[in-house]
Short mmCIF file of C-alpha atoms and ligand atoms in Angstrom, two decimals:
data_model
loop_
_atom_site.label_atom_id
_atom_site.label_comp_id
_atom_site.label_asym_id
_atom_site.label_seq_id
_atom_site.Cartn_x
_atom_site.Cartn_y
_atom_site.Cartn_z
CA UNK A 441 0.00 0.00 0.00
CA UNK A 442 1.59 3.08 -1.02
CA UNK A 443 2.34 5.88 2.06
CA UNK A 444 -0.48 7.89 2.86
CA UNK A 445 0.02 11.37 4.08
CA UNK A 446 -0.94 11.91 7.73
CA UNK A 447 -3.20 15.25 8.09
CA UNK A 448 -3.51 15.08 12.30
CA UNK A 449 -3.12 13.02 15.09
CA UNK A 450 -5.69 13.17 17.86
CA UNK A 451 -6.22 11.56 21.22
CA UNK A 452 -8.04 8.40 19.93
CA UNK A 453 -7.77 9.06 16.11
CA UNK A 454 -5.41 9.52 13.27
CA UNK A 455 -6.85 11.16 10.01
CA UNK A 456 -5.08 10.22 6.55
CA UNK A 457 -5.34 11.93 3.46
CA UNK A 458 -8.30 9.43 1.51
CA UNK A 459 -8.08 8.17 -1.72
CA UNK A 460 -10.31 11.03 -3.77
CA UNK A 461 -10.19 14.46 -2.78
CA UNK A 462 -12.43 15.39 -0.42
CA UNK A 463 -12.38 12.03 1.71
CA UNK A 464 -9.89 10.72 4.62
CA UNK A 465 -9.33 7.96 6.30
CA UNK A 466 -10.15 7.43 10.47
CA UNK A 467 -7.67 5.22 12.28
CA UNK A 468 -9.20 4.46 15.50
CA UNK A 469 -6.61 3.67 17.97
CA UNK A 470 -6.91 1.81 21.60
CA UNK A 471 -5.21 5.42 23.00
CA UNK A 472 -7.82 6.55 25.60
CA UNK A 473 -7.60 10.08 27.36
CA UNK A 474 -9.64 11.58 30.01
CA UNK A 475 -9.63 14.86 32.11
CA UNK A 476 -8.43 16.79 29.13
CA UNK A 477 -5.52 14.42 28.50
CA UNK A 478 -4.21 14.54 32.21
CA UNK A 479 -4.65 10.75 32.15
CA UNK A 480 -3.50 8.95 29.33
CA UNK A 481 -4.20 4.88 28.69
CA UNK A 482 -4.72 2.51 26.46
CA UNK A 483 -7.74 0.19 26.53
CA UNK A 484 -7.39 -3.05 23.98
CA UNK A 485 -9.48 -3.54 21.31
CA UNK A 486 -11.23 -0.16 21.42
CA UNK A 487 -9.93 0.97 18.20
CA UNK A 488 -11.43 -1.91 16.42
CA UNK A 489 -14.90 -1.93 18.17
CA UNK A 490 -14.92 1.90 18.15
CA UNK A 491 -14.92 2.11 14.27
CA UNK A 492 -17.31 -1.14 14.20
CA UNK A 493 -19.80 0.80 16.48
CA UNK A 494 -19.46 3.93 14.75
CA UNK A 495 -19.94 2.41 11.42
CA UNK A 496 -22.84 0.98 12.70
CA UNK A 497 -24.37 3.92 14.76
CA UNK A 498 -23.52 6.31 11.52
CA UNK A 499 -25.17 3.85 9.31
CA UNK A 500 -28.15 3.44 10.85
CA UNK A 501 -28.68 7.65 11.44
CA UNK A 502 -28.15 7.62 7.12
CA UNK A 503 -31.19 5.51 7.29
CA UNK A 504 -33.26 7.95 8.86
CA UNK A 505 -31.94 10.43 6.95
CA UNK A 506 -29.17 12.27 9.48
CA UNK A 507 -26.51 13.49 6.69
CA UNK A 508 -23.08 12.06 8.24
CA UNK A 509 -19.22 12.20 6.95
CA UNK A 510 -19.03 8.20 6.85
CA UNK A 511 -18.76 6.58 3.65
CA UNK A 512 -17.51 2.76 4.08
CA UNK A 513 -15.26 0.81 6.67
CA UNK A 514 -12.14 -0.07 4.80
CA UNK A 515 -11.01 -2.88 7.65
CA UNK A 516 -11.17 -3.21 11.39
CA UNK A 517 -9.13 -0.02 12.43
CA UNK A 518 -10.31 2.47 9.27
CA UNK A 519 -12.84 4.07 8.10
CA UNK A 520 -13.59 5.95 5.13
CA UNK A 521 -15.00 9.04 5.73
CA UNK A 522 -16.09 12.91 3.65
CA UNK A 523 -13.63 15.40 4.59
CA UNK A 524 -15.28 18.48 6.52
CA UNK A 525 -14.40 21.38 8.07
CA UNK A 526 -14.99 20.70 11.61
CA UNK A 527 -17.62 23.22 13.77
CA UNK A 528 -14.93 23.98 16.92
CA UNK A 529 -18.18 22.82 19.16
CA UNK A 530 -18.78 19.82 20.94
CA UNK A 531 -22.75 18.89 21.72
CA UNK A 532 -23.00 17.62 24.49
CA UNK A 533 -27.44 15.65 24.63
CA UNK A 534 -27.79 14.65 28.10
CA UNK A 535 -31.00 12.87 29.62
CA UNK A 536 -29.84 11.76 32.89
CA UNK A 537 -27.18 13.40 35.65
CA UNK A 538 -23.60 12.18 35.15
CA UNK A 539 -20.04 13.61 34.94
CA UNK A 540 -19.43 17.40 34.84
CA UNK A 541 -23.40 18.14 35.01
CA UNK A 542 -23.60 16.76 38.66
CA UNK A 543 -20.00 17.88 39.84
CA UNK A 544 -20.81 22.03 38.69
CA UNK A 545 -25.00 21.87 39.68
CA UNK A 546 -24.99 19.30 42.32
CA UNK A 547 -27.46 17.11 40.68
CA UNK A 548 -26.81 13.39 41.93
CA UNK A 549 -25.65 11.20 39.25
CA UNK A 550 -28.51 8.98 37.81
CA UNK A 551 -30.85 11.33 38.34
CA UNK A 552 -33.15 11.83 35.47
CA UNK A 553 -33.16 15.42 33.94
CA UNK A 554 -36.39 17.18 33.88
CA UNK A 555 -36.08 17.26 29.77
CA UNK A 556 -33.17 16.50 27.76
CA UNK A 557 -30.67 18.76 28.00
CA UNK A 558 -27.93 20.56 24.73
CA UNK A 559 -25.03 21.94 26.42
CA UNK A 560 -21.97 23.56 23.78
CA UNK A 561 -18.26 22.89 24.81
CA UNK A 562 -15.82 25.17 23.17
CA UNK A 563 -13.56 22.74 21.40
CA UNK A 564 -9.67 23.73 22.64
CA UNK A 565 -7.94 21.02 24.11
CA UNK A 566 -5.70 23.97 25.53
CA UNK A 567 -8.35 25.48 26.87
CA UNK A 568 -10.03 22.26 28.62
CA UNK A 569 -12.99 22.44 26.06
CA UNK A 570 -15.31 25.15 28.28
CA UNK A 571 -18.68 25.25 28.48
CA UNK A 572 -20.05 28.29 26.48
CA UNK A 573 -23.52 29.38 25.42
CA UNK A 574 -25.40 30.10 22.13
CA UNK A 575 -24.28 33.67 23.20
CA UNK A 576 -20.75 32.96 22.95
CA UNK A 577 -21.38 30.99 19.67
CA UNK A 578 -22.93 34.04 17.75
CA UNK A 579 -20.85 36.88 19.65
CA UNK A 580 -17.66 34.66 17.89
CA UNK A 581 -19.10 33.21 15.23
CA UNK A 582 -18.20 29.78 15.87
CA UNK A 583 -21.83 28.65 13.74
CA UNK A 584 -24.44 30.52 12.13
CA UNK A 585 -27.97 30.83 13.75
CA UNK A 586 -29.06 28.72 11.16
CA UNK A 587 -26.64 26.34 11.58
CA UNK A 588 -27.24 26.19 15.31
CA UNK A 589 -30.73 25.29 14.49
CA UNK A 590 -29.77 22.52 12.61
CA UNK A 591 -27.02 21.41 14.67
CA UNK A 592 -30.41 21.03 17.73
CA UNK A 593 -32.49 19.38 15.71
CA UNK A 594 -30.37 16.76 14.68
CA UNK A 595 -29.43 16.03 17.89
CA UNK A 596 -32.69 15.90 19.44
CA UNK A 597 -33.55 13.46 16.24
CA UNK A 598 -30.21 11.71 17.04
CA UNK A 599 -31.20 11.20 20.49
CA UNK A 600 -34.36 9.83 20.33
CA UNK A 601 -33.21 7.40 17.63
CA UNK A 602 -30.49 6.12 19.90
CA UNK A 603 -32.25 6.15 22.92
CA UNK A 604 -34.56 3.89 21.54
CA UNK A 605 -32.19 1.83 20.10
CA UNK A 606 -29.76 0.84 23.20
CA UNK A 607 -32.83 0.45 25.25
CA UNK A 608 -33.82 -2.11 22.72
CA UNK A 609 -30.50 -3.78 24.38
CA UNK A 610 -30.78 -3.09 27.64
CA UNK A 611 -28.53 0.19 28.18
CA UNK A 612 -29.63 3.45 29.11
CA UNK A 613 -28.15 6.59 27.25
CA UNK A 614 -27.19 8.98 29.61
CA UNK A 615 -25.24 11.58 27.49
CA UNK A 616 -23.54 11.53 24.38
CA UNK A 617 -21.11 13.87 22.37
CA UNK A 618 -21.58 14.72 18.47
CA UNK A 619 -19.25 16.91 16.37
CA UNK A 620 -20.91 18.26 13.50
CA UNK A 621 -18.99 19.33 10.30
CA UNK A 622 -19.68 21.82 7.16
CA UNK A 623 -19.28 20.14 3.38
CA UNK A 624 -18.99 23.55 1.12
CA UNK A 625 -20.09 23.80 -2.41
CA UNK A 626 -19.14 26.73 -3.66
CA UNK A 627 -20.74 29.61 -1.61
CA UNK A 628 -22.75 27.41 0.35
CA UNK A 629 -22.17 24.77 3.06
CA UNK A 630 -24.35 22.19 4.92
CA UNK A 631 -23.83 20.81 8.28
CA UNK A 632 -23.01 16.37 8.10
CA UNK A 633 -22.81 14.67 11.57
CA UNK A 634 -18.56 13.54 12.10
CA UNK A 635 -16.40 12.72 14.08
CA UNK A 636 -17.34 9.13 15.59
CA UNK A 637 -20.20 7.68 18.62
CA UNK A 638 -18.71 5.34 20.59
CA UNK A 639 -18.83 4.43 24.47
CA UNK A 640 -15.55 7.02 23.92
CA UNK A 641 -18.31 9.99 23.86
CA UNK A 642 -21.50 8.32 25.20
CA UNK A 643 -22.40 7.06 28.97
CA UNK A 644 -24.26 3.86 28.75
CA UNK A 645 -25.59 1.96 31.65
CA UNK A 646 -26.75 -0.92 31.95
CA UNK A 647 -31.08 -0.82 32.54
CA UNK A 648 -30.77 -3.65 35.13
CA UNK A 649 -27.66 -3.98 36.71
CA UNK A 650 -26.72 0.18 36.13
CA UNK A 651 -23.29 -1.38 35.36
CA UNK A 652 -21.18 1.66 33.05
CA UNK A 653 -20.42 0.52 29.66
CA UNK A 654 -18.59 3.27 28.35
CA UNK A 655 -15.08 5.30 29.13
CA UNK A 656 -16.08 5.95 32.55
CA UNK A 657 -14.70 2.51 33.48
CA UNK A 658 -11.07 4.02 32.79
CA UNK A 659 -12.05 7.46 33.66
CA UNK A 660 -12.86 5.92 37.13
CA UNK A 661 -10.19 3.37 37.40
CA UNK A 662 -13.27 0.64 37.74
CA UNK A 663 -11.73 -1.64 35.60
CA UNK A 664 -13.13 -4.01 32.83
CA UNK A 665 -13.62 -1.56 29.89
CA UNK A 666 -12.31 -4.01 27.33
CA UNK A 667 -15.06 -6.16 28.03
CA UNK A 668 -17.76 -3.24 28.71
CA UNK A 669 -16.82 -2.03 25.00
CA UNK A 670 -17.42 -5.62 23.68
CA UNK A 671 -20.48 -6.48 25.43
CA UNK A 672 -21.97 -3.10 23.78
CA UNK A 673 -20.74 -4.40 20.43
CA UNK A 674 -22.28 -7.49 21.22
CA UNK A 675 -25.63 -6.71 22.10
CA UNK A 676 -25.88 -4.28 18.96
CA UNK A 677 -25.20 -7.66 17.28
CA UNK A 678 -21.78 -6.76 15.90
CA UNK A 679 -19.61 -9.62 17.10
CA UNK A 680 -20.97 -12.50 15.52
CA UNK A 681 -19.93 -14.43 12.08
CA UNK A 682 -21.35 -11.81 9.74
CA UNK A 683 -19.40 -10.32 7.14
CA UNK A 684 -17.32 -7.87 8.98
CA UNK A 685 -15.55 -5.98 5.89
CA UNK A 686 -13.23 -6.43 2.91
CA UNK A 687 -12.12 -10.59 3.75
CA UNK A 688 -11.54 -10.44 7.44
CA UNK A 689 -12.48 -12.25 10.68
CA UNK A 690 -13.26 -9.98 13.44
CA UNK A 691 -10.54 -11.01 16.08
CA UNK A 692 -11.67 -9.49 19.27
CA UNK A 693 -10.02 -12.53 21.40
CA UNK A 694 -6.21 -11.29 19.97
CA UNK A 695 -7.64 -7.76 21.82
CA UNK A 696 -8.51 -9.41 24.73
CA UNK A 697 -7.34 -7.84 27.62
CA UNK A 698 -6.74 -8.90 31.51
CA UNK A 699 -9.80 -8.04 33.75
CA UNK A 700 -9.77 -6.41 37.27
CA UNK A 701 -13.59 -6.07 37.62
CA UNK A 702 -15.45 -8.72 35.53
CA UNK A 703 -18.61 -7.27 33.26
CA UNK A 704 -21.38 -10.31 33.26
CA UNK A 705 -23.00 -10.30 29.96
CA UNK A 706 -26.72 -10.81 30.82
CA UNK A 707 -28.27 -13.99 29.16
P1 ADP B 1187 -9.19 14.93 19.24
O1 ADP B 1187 -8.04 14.56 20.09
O2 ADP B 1187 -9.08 16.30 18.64
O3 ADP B 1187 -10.54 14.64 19.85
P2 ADP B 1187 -9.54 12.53 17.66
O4 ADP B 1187 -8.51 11.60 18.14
O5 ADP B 1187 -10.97 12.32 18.09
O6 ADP B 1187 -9.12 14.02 17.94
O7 ADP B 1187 -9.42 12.56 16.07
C1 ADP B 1187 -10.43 12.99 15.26
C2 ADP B 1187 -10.23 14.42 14.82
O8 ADP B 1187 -10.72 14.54 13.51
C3 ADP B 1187 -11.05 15.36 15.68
O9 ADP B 1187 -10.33 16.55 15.90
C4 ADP B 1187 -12.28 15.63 14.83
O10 ADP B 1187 -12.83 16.90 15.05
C5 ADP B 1187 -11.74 15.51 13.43
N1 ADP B 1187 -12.72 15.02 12.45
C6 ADP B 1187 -13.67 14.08 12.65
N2 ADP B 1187 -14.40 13.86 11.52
C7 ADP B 1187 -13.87 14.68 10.58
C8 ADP B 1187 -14.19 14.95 9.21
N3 ADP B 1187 -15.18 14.30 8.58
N4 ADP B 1187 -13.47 15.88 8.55
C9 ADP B 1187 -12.46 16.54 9.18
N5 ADP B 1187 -12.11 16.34 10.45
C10 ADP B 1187 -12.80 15.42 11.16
MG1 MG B 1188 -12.03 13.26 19.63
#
């Protein structure tokens, strides 16, 4: 395969230069990050189920119509995806209490909100990513109005699609993070959904057990989050013998790595 020109390296992703103008490639890597970097980790496996979930998740938003950057999954680490110019803000859709919510209003984790919730996070990893409001948005001109409209009504769509969905397995969303993205032709732009959704960005808890499935296992130092990212993959249906891309098995069991706090897959 000839060299491929790198364009950035994130926390969890690398982006390549793609094969037609106007595409690159995702590499999902097992890095994982938390507290704005201060901890740094590795969690094996995640790479590979990350870009399997995100295919999926992404795939099934196309179907109802949410425009999104993915094209095609090229093999268990890549993805092919449309080049766009990246909106600096990260949306955060929140329906219960969890992580920076509780710690800055006090609200115990779990509990429900009173309605779902959009918060905006200015995206500056030197900065910590601060909160900021639709205010700060137009005063900078981070995103249009019109944009911002769009950018809230896809997510509220987004989130009641995959609410419904992980509930249909058993896992509650709690919150999830979207990046949205502008595709320009000529004077114009629209907004596509990027970026990835993964238990990297989303909190997902178990209905039942309220067992985390998501990053807060090595945000927390609980332990486990190889096999919390698998059992999501699982119950979305994603780890059995089906045709997982261009002449390849799915290995998870070469990812597999040492527990400290087991996750029981429910029967
Ligand atoms: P970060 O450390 O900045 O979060 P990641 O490791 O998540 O980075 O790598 C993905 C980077 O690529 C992010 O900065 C994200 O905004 C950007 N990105 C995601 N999708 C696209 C896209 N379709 N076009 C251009 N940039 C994208
Ligand atoms: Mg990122």
């Amino acid at each position: 395969m000839p060299r491929r020109r790198q364009i950035y390296e994130g926390k969890a992703k690398i982006l390549y230069e793609g094969p037609e103008p106007g595409t690159l490639i995702q590499y999902f890597k097992d890095d994982a990050t938390a507290f704005n970097a201060q901890k740094k980790g590795t969690i094996n496996g995640k790479g590979v189920i990350n870009n399997r979930i995100s295919e999926y998740v992404f795939l099934r938003l196309g179907h109802i119509g949410i425009p999104t950057h993915f094209i095609r999954r090229l093999n268990m680490r890549e993805q092919l995806v449309r080049q766009a110019e990246i909106v600096p803000i990260e949306v955060v859709v929140r329906n219960v209490a969890a992580g920076s919510i509780s710690k800055r209003l006090g609200i115990e984790e779990g509990e429900p909100l009173p309605h779902t919730l959009i918060e905006y996070y200015y995206k500056d990893d030197g900065l910590g990513d601060p909160l900021i409001a639709e205010e700060h948005i137009a005063c900078f001109n981070w995103a249009s109005n019109e944009e911002m409209q769009d950018i809230a009504s896809m997510a509220i769509r987004i989130n009641d699609f995959l609410c419904g969905m992980f509930a249909a397995i058993n896992i509650r969303l709690v919150d999830f993070k979207l990046e949205f993205g502008r595709i320009w032709d000529g004077d114009y732009s629209r907004l596509i959904l990027a970026d990835e959704i993964s238990p990297d960005g989303c909190r997902l808890w178990d209905m039942t057990t309220g067992e985390k499935l998501d990053k807060d296992r090595f945000r927390r130092d609980l332990g486990g989050e190889e096999d919390a990212y698998q059992e999501v993959a699982r119950r979305l249906g994603l780890l059995q013998n089906e045709d997982n891309g261009p002449g390849e098995v799915f290995d998870l069991n070469a990812h597999r790595g040492k527990l400290r706090s087991p996750i029981k897959p429910k029967k």
